[in-house]
Short mmCIF file of C-alpha atoms in Angstrom, two decimals:
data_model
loop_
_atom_site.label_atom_id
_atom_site.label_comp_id
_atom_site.label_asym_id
_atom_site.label_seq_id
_atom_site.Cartn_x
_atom_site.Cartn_y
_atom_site.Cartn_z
CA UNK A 1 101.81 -65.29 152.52
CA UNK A 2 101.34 -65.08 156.26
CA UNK A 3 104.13 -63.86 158.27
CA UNK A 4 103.63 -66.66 160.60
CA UNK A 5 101.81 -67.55 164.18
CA UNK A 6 101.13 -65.86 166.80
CA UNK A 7 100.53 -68.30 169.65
CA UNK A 8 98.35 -66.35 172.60
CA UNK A 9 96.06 -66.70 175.35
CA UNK A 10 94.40 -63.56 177.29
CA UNK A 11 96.38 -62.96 180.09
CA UNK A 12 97.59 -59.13 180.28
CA UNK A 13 101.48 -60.00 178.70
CA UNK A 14 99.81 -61.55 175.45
CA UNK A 15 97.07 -58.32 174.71
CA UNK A 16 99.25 -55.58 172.92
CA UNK A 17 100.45 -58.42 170.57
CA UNK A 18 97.47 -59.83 170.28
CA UNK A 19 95.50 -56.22 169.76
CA UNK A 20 98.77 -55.43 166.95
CA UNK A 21 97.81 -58.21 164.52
CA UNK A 22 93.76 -57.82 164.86
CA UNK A 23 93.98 -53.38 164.98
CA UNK A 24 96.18 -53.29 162.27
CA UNK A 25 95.10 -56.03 159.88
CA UNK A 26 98.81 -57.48 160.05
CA UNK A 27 99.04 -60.72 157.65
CA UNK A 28 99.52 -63.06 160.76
CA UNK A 29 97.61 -66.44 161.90
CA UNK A 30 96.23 -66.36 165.78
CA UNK A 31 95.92 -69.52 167.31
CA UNK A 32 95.39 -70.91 171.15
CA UNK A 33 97.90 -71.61 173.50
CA UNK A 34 95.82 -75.00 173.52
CA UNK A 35 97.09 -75.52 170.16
CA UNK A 36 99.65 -78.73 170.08
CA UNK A 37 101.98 -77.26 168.38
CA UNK A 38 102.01 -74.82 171.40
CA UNK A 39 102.17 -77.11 173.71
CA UNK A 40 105.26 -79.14 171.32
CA UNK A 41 107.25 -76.33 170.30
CA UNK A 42 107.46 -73.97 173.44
CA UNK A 43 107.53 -76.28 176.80
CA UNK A 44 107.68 -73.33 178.97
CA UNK A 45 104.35 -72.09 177.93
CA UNK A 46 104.99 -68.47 178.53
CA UNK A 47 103.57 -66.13 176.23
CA UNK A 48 103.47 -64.02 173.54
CA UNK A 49 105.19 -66.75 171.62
CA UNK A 50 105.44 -66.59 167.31
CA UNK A 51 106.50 -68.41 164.87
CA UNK A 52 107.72 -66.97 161.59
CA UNK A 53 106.81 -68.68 158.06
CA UNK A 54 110.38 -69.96 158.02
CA UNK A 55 110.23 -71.53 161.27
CA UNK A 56 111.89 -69.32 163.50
CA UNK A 57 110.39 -69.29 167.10
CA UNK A 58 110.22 -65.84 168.99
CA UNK A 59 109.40 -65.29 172.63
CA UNK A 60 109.27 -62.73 175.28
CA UNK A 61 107.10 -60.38 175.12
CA UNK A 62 108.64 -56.91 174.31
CA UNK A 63 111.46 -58.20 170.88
CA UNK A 64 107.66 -60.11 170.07
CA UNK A 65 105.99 -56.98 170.38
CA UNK A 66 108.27 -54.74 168.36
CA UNK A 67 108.77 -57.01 165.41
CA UNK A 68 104.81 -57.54 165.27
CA UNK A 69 104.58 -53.39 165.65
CA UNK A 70 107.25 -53.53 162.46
CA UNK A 71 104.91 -55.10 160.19
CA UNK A 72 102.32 -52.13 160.52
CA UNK A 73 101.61 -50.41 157.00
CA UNK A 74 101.00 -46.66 158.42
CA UNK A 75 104.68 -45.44 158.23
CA UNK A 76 103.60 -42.23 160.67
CA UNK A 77 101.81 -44.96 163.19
CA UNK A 78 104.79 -47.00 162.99
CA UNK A 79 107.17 -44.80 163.49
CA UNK A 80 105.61 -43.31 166.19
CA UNK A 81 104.74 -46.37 168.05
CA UNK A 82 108.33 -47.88 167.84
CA UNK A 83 110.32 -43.97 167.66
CA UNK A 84 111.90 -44.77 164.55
CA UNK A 85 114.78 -42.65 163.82
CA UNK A 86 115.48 -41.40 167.81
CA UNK A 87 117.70 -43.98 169.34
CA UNK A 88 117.48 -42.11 173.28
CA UNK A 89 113.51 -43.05 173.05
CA UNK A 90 114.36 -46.21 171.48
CA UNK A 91 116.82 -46.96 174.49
CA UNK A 92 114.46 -45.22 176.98
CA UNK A 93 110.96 -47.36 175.66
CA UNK A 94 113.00 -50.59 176.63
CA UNK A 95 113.40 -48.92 179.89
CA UNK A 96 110.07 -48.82 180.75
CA UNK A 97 109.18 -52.16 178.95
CA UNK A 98 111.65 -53.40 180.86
CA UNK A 99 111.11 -51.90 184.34
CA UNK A 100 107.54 -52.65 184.25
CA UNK A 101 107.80 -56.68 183.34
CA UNK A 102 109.86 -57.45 185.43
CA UNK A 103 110.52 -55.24 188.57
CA UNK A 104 106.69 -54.42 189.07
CA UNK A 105 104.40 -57.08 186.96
CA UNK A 106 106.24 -59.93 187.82
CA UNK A 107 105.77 -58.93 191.70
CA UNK A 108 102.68 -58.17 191.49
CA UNK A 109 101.49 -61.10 189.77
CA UNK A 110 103.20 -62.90 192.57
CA UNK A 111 101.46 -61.10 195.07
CA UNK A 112 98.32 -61.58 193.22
CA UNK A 113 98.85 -65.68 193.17
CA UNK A 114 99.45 -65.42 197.01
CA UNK A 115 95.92 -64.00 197.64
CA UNK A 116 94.24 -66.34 195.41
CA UNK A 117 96.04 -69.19 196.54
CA UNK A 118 97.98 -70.62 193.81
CA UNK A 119 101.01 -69.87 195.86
CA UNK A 120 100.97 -70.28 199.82
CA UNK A 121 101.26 -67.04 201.52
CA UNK A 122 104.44 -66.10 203.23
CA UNK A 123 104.76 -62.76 204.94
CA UNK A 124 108.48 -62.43 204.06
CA UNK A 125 108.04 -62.62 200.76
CA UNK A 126 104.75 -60.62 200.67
CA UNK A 127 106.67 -57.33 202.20
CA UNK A 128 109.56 -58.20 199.41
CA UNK A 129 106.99 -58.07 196.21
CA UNK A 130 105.03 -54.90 197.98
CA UNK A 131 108.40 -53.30 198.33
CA UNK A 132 109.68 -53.84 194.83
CA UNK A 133 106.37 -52.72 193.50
CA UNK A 134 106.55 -49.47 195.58
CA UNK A 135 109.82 -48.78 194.14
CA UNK A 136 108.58 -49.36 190.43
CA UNK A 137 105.50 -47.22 191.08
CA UNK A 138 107.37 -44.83 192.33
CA UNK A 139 110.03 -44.17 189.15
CA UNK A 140 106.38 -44.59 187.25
CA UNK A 141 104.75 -41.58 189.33
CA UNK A 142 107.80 -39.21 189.18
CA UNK A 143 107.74 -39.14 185.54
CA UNK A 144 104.01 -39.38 184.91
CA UNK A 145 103.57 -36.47 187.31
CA UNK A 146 104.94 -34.24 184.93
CA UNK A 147 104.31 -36.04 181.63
CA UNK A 148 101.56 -37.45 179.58
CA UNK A 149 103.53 -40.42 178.62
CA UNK A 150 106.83 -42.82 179.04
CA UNK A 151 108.66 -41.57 176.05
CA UNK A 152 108.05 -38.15 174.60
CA UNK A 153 104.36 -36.31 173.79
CA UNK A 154 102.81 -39.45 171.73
CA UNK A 155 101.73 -42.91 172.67
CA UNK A 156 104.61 -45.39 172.05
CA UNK A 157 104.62 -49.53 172.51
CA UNK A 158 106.05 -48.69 175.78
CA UNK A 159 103.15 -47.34 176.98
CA UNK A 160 100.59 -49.90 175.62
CA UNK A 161 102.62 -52.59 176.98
CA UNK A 162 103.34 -51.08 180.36
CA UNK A 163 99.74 -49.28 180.50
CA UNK A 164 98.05 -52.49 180.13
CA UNK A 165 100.28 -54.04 183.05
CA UNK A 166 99.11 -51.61 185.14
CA UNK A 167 95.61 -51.57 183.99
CA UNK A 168 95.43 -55.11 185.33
CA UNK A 169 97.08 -54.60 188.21
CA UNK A 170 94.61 -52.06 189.05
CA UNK A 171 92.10 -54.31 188.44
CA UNK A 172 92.78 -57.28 190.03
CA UNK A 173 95.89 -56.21 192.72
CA UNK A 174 96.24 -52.38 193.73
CA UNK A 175 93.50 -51.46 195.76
CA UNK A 176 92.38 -47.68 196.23
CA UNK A 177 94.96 -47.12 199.67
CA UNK A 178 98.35 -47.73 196.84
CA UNK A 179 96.68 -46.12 193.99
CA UNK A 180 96.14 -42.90 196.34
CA UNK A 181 99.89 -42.86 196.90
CA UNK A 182 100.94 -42.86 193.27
CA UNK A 183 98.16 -40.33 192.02
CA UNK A 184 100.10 -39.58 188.46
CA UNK A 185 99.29 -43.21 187.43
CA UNK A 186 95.98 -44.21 187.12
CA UNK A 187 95.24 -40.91 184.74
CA UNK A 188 98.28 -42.14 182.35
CA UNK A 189 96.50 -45.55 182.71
CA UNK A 190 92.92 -44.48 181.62
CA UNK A 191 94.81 -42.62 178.30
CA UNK A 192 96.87 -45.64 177.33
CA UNK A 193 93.11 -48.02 177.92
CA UNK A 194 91.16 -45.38 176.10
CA UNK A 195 93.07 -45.88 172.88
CA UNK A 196 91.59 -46.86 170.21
CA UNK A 197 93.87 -50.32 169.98
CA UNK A 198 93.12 -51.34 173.48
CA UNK A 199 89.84 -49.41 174.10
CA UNK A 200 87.48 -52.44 173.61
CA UNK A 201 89.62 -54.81 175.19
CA UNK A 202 89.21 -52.46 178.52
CA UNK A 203 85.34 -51.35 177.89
CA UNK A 204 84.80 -52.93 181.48
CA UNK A 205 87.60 -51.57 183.58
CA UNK A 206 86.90 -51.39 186.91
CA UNK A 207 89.11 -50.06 189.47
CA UNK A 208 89.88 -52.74 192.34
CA UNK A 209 88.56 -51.23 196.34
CA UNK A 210 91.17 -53.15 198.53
CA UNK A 211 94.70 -54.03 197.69
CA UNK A 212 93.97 -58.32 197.06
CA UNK A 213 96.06 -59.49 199.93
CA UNK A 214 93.96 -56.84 201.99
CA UNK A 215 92.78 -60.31 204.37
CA UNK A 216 96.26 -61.44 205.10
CA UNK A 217 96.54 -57.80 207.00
#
């Protein structure tokens, strides 16, 4: 019996979900955020969004994420992905998960609808996401500059969540001029894309030239 349905569409906060169920075989049903029952059962359309067999409707992306990753039937791959048994990496992967979907993504997504013009473009508030994106970037670079990962030695869900964040955001927002200042990054990026779960997803990754608001400067 299928563990239920995971609703998703392929913007970056729906691939590591997405990627969990098709990598690792998991016994769950994929469907379109143009589904109706979509549409019915979660009006405010953000996504990862599941529902269970029995019902139950889960959102946000990182509690999604981990019960999907719980469902995995390599104990070691499991366990390593979610740091079973070590409660400081537990605590410090929401960190991360944390710091990166809301403090950066969310501001640079903003910044990104500004320059595309899905938003209108206010200065103000285009110095306030830039400035809250530094900051992120720069708790990223100070421990990536010494570390392979987020966590500990291994890949955990906090980096493919976070790394594919970033990966977009280097694709479509942070041009070569912010990327320069935060060199630790991008390399941490390219490892997190370049596994085997996300590596086909990424086969095209191209690194953006100018930061996208570059013409409102």
């Amino acid at each position: 019996m299928s563990q239920g349905t995971l609703f998703v569409n392929d913007f970056p906060r729906g691939i590591v979900a997405k990627r969990l169920v098709e990598f690792y075989n998991l016994d769950v049903k994929i469907e379109s955020t143009s589904s109706p029952t979509f549409i019915k059962e979660f009006p405010l359309k953000r996504i990862p969004v599941f529902i269970t067999s029995d019902g139950v409707k889960l959102q946000e992306m990182t509690p999604l994420s981990i019960y999907l990753a719980n469902f995995i039937s390599d104990k070691k791959v499991k366990a390593q992905l979610l740091s079973e048994g070590n409660i400081l990496d537990q605590a410090l992967q929401g960190k991360w998960m944390s710091l990166s979907n809301t403090d950066f993504f969310t501001c640079a997504a903003n910044i990104f609808y500004m320059s595309v013009g899905n938003w209108q473009y206010y200065e103000e508030l285009d110095e306030k996401f830039w400035k809250e994106v530094n900051a992120a970037a720069s708790v990223f670079e100070e421990r990536l500059s010494k570390n392979n990962y987020l966590v500990n030695d291994n890949i955990t869900l906090a980096d493919l969540i976070t790394g594919v964040q970033w990966a977009f955001s280097f694709q479509h927002i942070l041009g070569e001029e912010f990327r320069s200042k935060y060199p630790s990054i991008e390399p941490w990026v390219r490892r997190v894309i370049g596994e085997p779960i996300l590596k086909e997803q990424f086969k095209d990754f191209k690194l953006l030239e100018k930061n996208c608001d570059s013409k409102f400067h």
